[in-house]
CSV table of C-alpha atoms in Angstrom, one decimal:
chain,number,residue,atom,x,y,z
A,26,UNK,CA,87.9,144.7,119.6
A,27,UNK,CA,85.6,142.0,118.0
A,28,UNK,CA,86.3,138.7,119.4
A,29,UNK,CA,86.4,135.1,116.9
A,30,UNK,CA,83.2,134.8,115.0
A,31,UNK,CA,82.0,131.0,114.5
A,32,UNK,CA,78.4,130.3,112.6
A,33,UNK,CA,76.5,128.1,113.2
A,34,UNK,CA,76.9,127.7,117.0
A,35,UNK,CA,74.2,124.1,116.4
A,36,UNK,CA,74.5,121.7,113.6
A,37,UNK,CA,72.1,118.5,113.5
A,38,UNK,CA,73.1,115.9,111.1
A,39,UNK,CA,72.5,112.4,109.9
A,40,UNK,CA,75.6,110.5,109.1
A,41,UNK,CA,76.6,110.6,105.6
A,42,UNK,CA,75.9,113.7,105.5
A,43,UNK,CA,78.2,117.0,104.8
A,44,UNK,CA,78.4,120.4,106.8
A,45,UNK,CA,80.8,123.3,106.7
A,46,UNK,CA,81.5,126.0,109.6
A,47,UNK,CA,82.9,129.2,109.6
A,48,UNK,CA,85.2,130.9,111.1
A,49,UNK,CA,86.3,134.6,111.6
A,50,UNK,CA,89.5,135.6,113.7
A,51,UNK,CA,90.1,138.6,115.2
A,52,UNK,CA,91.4,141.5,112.9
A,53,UNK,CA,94.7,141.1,112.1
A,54,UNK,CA,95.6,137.8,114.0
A,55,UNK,CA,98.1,135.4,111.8
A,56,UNK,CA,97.4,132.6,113.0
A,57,UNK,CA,94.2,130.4,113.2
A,58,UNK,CA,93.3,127.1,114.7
A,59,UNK,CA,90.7,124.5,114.8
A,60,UNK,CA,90.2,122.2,117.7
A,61,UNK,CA,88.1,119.3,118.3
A,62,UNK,CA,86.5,118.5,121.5
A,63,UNK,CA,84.6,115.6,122.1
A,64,UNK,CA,82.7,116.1,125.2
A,65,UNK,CA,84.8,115.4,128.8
A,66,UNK,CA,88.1,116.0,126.7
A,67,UNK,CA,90.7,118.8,125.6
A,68,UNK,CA,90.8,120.2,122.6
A,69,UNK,CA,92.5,118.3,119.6
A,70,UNK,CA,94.1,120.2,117.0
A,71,UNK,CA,92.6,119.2,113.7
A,72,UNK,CA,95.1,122.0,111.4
A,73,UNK,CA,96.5,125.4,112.1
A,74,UNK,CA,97.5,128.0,109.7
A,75,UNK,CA,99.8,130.7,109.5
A,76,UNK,CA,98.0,133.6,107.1
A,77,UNK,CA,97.0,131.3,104.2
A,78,UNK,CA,99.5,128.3,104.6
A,79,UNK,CA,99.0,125.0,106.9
A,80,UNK,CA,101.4,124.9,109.5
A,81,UNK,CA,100.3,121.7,111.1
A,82,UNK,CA,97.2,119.3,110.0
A,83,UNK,CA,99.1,115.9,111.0
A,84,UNK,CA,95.5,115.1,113.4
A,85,UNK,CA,93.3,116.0,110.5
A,86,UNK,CA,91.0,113.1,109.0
A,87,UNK,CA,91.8,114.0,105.3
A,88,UNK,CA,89.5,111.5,104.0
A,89,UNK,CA,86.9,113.3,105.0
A,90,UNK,CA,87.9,116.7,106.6
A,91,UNK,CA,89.1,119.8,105.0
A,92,UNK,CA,90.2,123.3,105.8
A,93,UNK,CA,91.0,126.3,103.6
A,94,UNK,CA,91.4,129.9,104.4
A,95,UNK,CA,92.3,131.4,101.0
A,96,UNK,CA,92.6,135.2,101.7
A,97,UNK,CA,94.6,134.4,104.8
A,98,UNK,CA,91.1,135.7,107.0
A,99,UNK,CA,88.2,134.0,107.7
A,100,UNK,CA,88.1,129.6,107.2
A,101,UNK,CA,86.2,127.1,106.7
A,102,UNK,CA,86.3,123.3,107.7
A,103,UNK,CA,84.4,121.3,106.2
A,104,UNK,CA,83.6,117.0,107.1
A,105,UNK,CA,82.1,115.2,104.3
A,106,UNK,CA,80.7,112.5,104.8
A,107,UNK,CA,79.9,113.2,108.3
A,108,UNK,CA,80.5,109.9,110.8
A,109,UNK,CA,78.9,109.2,114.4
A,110,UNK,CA,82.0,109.8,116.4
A,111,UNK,CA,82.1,113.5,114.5
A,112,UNK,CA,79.9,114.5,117.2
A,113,UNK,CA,81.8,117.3,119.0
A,114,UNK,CA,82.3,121.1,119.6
A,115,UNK,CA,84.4,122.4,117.0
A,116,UNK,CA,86.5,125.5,118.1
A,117,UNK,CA,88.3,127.8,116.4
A,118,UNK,CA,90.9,129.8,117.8
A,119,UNK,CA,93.2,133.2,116.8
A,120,UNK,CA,96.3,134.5,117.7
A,121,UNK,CA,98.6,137.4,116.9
A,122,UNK,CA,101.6,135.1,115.8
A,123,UNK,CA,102.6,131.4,116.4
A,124,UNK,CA,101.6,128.8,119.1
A,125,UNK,CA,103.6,130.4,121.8
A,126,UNK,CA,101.0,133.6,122.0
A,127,UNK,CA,97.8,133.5,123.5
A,128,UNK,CA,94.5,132.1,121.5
A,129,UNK,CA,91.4,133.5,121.5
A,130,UNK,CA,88.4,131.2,121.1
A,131,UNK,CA,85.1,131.7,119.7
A,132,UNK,CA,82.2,130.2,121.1
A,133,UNK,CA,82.2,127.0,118.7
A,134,UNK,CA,80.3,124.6,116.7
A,135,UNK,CA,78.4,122.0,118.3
A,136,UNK,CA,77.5,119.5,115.8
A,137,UNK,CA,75.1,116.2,116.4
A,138,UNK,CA,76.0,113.6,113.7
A,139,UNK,CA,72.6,111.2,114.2
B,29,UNK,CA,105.7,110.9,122.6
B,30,UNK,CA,103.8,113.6,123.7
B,31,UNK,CA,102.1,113.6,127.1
B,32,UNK,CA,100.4,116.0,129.3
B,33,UNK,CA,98.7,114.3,132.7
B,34,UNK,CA,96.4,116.4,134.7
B,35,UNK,CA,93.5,115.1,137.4
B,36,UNK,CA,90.0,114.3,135.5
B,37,UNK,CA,87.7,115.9,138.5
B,38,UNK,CA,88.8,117.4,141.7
B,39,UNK,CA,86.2,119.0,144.1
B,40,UNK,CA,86.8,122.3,146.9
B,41,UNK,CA,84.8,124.4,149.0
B,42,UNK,CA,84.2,128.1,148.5
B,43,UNK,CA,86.4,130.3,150.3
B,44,UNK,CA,89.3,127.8,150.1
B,45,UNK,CA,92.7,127.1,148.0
B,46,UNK,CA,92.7,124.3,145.4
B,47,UNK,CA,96.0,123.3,143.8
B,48,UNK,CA,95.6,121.7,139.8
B,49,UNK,CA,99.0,119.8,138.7
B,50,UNK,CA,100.3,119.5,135.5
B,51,UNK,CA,103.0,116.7,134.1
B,52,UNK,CA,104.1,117.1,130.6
B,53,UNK,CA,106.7,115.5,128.3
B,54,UNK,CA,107.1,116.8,125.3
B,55,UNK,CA,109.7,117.0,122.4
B,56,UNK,CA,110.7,120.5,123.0
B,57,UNK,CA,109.1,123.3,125.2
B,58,UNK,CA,108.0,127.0,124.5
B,59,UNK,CA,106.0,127.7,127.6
B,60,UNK,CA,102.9,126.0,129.4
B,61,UNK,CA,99.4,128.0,129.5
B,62,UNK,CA,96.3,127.5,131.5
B,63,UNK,CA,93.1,128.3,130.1
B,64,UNK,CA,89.8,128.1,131.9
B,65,UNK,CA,86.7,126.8,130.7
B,66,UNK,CA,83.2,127.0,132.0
B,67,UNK,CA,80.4,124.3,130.7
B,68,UNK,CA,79.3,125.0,127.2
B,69,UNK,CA,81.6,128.0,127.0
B,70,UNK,CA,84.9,128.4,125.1
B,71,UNK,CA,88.4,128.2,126.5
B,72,UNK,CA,89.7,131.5,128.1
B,73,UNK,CA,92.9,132.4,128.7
B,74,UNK,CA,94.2,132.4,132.5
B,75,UNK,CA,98.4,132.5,132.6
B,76,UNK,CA,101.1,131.5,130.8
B,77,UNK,CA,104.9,130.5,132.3
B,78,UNK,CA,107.9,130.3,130.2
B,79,UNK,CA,110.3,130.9,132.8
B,80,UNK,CA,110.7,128.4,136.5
B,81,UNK,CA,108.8,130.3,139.0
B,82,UNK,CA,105.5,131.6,140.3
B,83,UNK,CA,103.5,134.0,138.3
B,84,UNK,CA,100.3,135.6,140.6
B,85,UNK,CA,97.5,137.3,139.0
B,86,UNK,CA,94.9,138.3,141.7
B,87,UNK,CA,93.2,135.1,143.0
B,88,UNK,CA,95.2,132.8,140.8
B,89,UNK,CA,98.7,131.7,140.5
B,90,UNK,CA,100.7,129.2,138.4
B,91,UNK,CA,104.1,127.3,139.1
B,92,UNK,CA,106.2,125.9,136.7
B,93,UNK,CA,109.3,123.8,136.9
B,94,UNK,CA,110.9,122.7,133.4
B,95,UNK,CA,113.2,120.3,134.7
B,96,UNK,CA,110.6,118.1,136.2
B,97,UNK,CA,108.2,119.2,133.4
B,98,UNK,CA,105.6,120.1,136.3
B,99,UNK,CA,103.0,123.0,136.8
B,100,UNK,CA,100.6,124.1,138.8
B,101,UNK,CA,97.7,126.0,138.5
B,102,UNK,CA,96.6,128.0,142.5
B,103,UNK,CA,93.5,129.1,142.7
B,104,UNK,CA,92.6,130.7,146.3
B,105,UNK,CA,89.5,132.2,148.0
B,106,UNK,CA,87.5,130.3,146.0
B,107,UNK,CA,84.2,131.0,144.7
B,108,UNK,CA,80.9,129.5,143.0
B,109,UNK,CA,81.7,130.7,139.8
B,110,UNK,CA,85.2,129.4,139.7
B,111,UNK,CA,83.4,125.8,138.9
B,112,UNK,CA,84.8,125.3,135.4
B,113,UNK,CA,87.3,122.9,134.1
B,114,UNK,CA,90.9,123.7,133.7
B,115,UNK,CA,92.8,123.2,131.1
B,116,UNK,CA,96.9,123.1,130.8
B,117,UNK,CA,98.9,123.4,127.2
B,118,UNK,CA,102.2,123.6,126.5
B,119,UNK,CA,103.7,125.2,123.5
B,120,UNK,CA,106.2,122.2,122.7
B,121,UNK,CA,107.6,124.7,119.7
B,122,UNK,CA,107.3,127.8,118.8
B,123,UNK,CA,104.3,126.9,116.4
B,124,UNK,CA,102.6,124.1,118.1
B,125,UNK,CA,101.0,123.8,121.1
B,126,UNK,CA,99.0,120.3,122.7
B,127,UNK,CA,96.1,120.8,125.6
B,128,UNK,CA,95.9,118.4,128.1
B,129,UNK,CA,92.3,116.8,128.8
B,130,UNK,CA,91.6,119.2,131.4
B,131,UNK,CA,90.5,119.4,135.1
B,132,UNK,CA,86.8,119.5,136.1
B,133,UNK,CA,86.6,121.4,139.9
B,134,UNK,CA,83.6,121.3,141.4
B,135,UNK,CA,83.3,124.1,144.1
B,136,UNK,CA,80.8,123.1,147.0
B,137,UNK,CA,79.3,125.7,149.4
C-alpha cells in the first residue's frame, strides 16, 4: 500500500512570495489533514477535511492560506503572500475515517521563507 | 481551553526504561495517541488508549487514566535508535484531534 505522497519535499522562498504543495493520501482514506510544525514544536492543524468538505480550519491564516481538495483526493494548500514566520515543515496526513483513527503522514514540506 | 503538557527534553541510557507523561484537558475526549518522530522524519504511529489501562506492544507500553487526564508513554530496553521525539494527541471529539509539543529523548550509550 502506497503511503501519503507530498511534492516538493524543499521550498526556498523570499517573502512576498507565493508557493503551493501537494498532497496525495492513501487510496481510499476520507479524511486528510494538514499540520504545521515550526521547528522544536508539534504539529498545528491548519484545516482538515472530510472527502471534499472542511471539517475544521478555525487555525488556518485565511488571509493568506488556502486549501481545497475538489475531487475529495489529492490537496493543495497554498500561502500567498508567503511571511518569515511561514518557515516550517508542512505535513500532511490521511486517515480511514475521522480524528479518532490513526494518521498516516507523508514526509512533508519544508519551506524557507527568506 | 485546550491543553496538553508533556516534558520538552528528557535524556536515558541504552538498555534502560524511560517513562514520558502526558497531562491533557480538553473539552471532550475520544482517545489519546502517541506518535513517534525521528529528526527530519514524519510522525509515526506508536499506540493509541481509549480505555483506563495499560496497553503493551513489544518494547513499548502506554498508560492512560481519564479521570486525571494523564498518560504515559513506557519505553524499555532502550536502544540508539529509539532517540526521537515523542509526541502525545488526544482526539478531544470524534473529528478533531490536538498534539502536544512533543518529547525530545536523548538515549546516551
Amino acid at each position: 500500500e502506497a503511503g501519503v505522497a507530498q511534492s516538493p519535499r524543499y521550498k526556498i522562498i523570499e517573502k512576498r512570495q507565493s508557493v503551493a504543495f501537494w498532497c496525495n493520501p492513501i487510496s481510499g482514506h476520507a479524511t486528510l489533514y494538514w499540520y504545521q510544525q515550526i521547528l522544536g514544536q508539534g504539529p498545528k492543524l491548519l484545516i482538515q477535511f472530510q472527502n471534499n468538505g472542511v471539517v475544521d480550519d478555525s487555525q488556518l491564516p485565511k488571509d493568506r492560506f488556502s486549501a481545497e481538495r475538489l475531487k475529495g483526493v489529492d490537496s493543495t494548500l497554498k500561502i500567498q503572500p508567503a511571511k518569515l514566520e511561514d518557515s516550517a515543515v508542512y505535513l500532511c496526513a490521511s486517515s480511514s475515517r475521522s480524528g479518532t483513527d490513526t494518521q498516516y503522514f507523508g514526509p512533508g514540506t519544508r519551506l524557507t521563507v527568506l | 481551553g485546550q491543553n496538553i503538557d508533556q516534558p520538552t527534553e528528557m535524556t536515558a541510557t541504552e538498555g534502560a526504561i524511560v517513562q514520558i507523561n502526558c497531562t491533557y484537558q480538553t473539552s471532550g475526549f475520544n482517545g489519546l495517541f502517541w506518535y513517534q518522530q525521528h529528526a527530519g522524519e514524519a510522525p509515526t504511529f506508536l499506540s493509541y488508549n481509549v480505555l483506563d489501562g495499560l496497553e503493551e506492544k513489544g518494547r513499548f507500553s502506554s498508560f492512560l487514566s481519564r479521570s486525571k487526564g494523564y498518560s504515559y508513554l513506557l519505553l524499555k530496553e532502550l536502544q540508539m535508535k529509539d532517540s526521537a521525539s515523542y509526541l502525545c494527541a488526544v482526539a478531544s471529539s470524534a473529528s478533531k484531534i490536538i498534539f502536544g509539543s512533543g518529547t525530545r529523548l536523548s538515549i546516551r550509550p
